[in-house]
Short mmCIF file of C-alpha atoms in Angstrom, two decimals:
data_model
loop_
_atom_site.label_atom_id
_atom_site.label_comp_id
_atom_site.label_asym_id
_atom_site.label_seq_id
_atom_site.Cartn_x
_atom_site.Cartn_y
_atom_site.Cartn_z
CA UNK A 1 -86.40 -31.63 -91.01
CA UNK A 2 -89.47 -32.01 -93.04
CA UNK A 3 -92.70 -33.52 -91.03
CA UNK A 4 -96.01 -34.92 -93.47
CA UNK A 5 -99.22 -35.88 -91.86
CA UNK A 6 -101.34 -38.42 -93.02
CA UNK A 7 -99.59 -41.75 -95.55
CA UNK A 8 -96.37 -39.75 -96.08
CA UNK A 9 -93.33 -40.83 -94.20
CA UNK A 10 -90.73 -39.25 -92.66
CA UNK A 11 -87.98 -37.80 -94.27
CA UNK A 12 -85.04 -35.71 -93.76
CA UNK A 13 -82.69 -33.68 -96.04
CA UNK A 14 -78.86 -33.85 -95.43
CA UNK A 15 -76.99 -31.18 -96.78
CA UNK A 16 -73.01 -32.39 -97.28
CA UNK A 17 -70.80 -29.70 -97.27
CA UNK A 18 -68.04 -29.91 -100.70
CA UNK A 19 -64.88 -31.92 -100.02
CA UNK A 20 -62.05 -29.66 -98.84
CA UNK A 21 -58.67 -29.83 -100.39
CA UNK A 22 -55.99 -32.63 -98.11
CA UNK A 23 -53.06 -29.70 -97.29
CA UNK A 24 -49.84 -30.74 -98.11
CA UNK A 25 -47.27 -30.62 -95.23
CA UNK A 26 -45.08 -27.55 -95.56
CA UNK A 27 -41.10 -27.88 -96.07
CA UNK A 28 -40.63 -26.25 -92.41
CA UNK A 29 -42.71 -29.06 -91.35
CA UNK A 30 -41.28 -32.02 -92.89
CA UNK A 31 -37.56 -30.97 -91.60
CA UNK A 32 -38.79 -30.83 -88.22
CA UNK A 33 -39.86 -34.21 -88.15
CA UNK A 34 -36.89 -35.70 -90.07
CA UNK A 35 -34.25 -33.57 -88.25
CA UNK A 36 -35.86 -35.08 -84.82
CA UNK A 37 -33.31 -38.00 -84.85
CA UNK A 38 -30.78 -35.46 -84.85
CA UNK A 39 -31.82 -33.41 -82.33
CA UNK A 40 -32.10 -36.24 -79.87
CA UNK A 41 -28.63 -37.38 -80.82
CA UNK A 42 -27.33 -33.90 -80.64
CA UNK A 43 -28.02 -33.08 -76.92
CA UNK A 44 -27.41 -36.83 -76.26
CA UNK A 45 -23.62 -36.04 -77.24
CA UNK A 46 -24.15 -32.23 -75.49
CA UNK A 47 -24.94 -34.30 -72.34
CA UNK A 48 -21.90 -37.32 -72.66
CA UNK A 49 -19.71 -34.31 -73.43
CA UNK A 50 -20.44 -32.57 -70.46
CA UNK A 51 -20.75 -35.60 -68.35
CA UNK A 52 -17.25 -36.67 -69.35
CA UNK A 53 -15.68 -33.31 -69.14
CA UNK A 54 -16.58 -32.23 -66.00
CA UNK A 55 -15.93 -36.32 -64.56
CA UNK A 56 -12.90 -37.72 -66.69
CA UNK A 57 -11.19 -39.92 -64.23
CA UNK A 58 -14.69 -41.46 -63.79
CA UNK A 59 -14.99 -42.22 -67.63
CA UNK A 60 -11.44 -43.22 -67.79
CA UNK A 61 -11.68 -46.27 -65.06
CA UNK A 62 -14.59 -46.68 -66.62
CA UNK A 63 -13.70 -47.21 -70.43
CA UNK A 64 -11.16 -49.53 -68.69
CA UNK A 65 -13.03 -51.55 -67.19
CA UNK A 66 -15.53 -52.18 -69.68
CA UNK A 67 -12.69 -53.07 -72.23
CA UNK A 68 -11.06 -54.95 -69.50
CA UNK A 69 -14.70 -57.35 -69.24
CA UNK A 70 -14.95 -57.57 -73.12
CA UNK A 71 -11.40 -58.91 -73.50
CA UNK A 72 -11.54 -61.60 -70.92
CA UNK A 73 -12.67 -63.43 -73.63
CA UNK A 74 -8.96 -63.11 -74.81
CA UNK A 75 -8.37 -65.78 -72.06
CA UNK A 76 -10.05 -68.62 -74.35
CA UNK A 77 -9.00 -67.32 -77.84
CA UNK A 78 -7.58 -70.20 -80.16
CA UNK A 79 -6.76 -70.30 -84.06
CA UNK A 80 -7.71 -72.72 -86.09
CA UNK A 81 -5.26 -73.31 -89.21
CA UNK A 82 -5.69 -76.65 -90.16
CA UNK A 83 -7.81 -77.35 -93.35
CA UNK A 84 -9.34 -80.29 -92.50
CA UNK A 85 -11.22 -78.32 -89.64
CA UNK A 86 -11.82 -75.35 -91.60
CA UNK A 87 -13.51 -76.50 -94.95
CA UNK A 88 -14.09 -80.24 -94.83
CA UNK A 89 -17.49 -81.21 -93.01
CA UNK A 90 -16.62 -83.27 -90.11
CA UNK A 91 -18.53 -86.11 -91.04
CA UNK A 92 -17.28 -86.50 -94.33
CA UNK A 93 -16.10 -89.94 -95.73
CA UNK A 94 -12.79 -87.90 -96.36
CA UNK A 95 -11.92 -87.16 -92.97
CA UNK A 96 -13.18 -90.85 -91.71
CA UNK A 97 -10.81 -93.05 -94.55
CA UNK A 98 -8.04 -90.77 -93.57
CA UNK A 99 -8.63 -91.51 -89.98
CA UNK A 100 -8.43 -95.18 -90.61
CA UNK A 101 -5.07 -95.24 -92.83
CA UNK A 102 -3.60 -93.14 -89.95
CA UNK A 103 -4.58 -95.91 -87.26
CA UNK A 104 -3.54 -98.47 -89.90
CA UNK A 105 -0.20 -96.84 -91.27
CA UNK A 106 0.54 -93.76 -88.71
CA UNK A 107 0.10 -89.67 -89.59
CA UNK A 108 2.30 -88.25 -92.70
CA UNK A 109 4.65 -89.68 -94.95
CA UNK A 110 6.41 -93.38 -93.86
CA UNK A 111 10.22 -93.78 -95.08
CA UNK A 112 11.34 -97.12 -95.99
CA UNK A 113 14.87 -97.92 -95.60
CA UNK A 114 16.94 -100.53 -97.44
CA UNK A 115 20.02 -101.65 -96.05
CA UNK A 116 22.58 -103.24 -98.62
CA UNK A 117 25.55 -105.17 -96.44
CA UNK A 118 28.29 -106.60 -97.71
CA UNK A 119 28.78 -110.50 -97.77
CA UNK A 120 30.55 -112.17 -95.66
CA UNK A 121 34.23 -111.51 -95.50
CA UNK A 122 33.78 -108.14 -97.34
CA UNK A 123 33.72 -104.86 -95.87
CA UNK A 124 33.24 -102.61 -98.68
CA UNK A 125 30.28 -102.03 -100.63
CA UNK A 126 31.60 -99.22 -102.53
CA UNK A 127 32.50 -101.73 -105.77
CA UNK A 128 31.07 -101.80 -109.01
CA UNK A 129 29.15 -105.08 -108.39
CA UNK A 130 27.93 -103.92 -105.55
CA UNK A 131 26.58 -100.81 -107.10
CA UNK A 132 25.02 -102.50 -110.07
CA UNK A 133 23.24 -104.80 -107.29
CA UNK A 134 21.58 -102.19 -105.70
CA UNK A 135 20.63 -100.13 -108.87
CA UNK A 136 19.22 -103.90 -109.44
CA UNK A 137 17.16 -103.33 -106.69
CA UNK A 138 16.17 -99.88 -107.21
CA UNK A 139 14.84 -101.13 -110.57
CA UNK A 140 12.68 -103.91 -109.01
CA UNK A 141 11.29 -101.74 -106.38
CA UNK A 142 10.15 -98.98 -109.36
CA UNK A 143 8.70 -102.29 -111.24
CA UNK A 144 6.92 -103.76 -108.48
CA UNK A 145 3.24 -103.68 -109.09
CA UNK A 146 0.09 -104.54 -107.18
CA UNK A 147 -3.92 -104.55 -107.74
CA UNK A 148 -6.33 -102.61 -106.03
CA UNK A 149 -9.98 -102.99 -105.80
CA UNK A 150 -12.23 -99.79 -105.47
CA UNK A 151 -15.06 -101.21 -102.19
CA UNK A 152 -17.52 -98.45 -103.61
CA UNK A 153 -17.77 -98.88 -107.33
CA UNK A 154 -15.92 -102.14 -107.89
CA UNK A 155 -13.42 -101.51 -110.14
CA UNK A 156 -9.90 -102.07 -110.37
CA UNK A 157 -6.98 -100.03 -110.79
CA UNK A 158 -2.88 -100.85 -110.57
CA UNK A 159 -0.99 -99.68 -107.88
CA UNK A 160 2.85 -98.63 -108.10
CA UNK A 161 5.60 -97.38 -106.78
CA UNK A 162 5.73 -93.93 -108.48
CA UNK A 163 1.92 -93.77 -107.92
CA UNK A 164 2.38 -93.90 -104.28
CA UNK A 165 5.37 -92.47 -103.94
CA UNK A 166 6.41 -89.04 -101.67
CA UNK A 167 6.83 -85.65 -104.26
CA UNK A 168 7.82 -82.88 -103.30
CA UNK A 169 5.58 -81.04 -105.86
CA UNK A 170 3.12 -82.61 -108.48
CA UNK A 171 5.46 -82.26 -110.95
CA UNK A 172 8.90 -84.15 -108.94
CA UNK A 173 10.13 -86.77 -109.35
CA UNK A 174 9.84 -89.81 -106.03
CA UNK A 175 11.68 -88.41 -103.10
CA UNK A 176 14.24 -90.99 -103.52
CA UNK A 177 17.74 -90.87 -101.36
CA UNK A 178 20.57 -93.18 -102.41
CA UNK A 179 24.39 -93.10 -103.67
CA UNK A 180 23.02 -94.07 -106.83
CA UNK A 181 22.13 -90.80 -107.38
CA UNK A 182 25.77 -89.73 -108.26
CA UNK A 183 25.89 -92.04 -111.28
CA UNK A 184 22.14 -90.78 -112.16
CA UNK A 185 20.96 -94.08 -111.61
CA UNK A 186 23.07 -95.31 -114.91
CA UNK A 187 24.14 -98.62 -115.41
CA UNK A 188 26.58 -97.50 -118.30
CA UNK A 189 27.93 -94.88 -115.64
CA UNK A 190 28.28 -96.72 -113.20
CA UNK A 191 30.40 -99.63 -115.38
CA UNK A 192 32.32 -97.26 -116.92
CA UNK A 193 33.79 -95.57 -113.73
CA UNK A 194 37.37 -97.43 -112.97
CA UNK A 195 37.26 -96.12 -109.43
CA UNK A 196 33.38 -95.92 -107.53
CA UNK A 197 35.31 -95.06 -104.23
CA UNK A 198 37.02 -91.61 -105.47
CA UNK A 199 34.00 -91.19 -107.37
CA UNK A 200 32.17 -90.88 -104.16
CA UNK A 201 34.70 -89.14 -102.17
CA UNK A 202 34.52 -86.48 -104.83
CA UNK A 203 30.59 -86.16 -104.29
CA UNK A 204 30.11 -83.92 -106.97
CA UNK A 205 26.44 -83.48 -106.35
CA UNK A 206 27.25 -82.33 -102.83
CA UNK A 207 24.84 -85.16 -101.25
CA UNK A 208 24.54 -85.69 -97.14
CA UNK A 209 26.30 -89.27 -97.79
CA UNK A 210 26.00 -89.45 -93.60
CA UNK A 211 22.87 -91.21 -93.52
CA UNK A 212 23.10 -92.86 -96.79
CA UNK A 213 26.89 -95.11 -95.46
CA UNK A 214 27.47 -97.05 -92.64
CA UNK A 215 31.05 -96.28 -90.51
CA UNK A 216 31.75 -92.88 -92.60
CA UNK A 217 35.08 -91.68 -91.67
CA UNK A 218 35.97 -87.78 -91.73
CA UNK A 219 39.22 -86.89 -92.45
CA UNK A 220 41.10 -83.15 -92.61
CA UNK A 221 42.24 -82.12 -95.43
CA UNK A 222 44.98 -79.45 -95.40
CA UNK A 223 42.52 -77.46 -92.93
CA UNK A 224 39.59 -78.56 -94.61
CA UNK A 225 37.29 -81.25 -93.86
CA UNK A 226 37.21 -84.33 -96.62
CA UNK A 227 34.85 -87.27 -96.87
CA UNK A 228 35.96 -90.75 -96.67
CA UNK A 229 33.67 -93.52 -97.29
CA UNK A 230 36.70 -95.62 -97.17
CA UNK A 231 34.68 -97.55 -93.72
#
């Protein structure tokens, strides 16, 4: 320090000593400090290895029980496999119109059964008039038409039967099941076979005529079951 009498002031004189080189941590150093983890993990392990070996039954009951507590949850497990739950929100216009045509119409696919009777007096069905009668019918229901009015957007579109109808896979035909089916739906076919009864005994196509006839008669064969549709 540096004192003046009289006007002067006071001043002092610092003298700063010259910046010292930062030192770099050393190789030793820096593996210490990452390898500390691994220490504390290592006689972590030392210690559950010793605890364990020198108490197994206690670690055994243990481990048991433990699992025992985490798979209680077993009790309430469930699987979930239908679509509709799994990828379509819940409150989705989808799953609400489909709610309302089940309610209206019932859940899957409907069957609708015609009956064909004979007229009065005549037991069998199985005759060629008969036949082109129903594939008459079959025609008409195929032809049958009917509008449809979209609520959202207005517009109209026209309804039929192989637009609506059950397939089996987009690119079947309508699930259709009828004894029609052995003449292929033909009307030549079907005029141009002299006997419609043998023709359906025969059964070529190997059809379940059970449900299809009413009063089916089975008859044996020479050890063998035949089909009659003679009732």
């Amino acid at each position: 320090w540096q004192r003046r009498t009289g006007n002067d002031a006071l001043a002092s004189t610092h003298h700063r000593a010259p910046p010292q080189e930062m030192k770099r941590p050393t190789a030793e150093q820096c593996s210490y400090v990452l390898g500390a983890p691994h220490r504390w993990a290592q006689r972590c392990y030392y210690w559950l290895g010793v605890q364990i070996a020198t108490r197994p039954f206690l670690f055994i009951v243990l481990s048991l029980l433990v699992a025992g507590l985490f798979g209680l949850g077993l009790i309430r497990y469930d699987t979930e496999s239908r679509g509709d739950k799994l990828f379509v929100p819940q409150d989705s216009r989808a799953l609400t119109d489909r709610d309302n045509y089940e309610a209206a119409f019932g859940n899957g696919t409907r069957a609708e059964i015609l009956l064909v009777t004979a007229p009065d007096g005549l037991e069998n069905v199985v005759t060629t008039s008969r036949l082109l009668e129903l594939l008459e019918l079959h025609r008409i229901t195929f032809a049958t038409t009917a509008p449809y009015i979209n609520d959202t957007d207005g517009s109209s579109i026209t309804l039929t039967f192989p637009s609506l109808c059950y397939r089996p896979c987009s690119a079947c035909v309508c699930s259709v099941d009828s004894v029609l089916e052995l003449w292929l739906y033909s009307e030549e076919l079907i005029r141009a076979d002299p006997d419609p009864m043998r023709t359906l005994n025969e059964n070529r196509l190997q059809l379940d005529l059970t449900p299809l006839l009413g009063g089916v008669v089975f008859e044996k064969d020479q050890g063998s079951e035949q089909q009659d549709a003679s009732g």
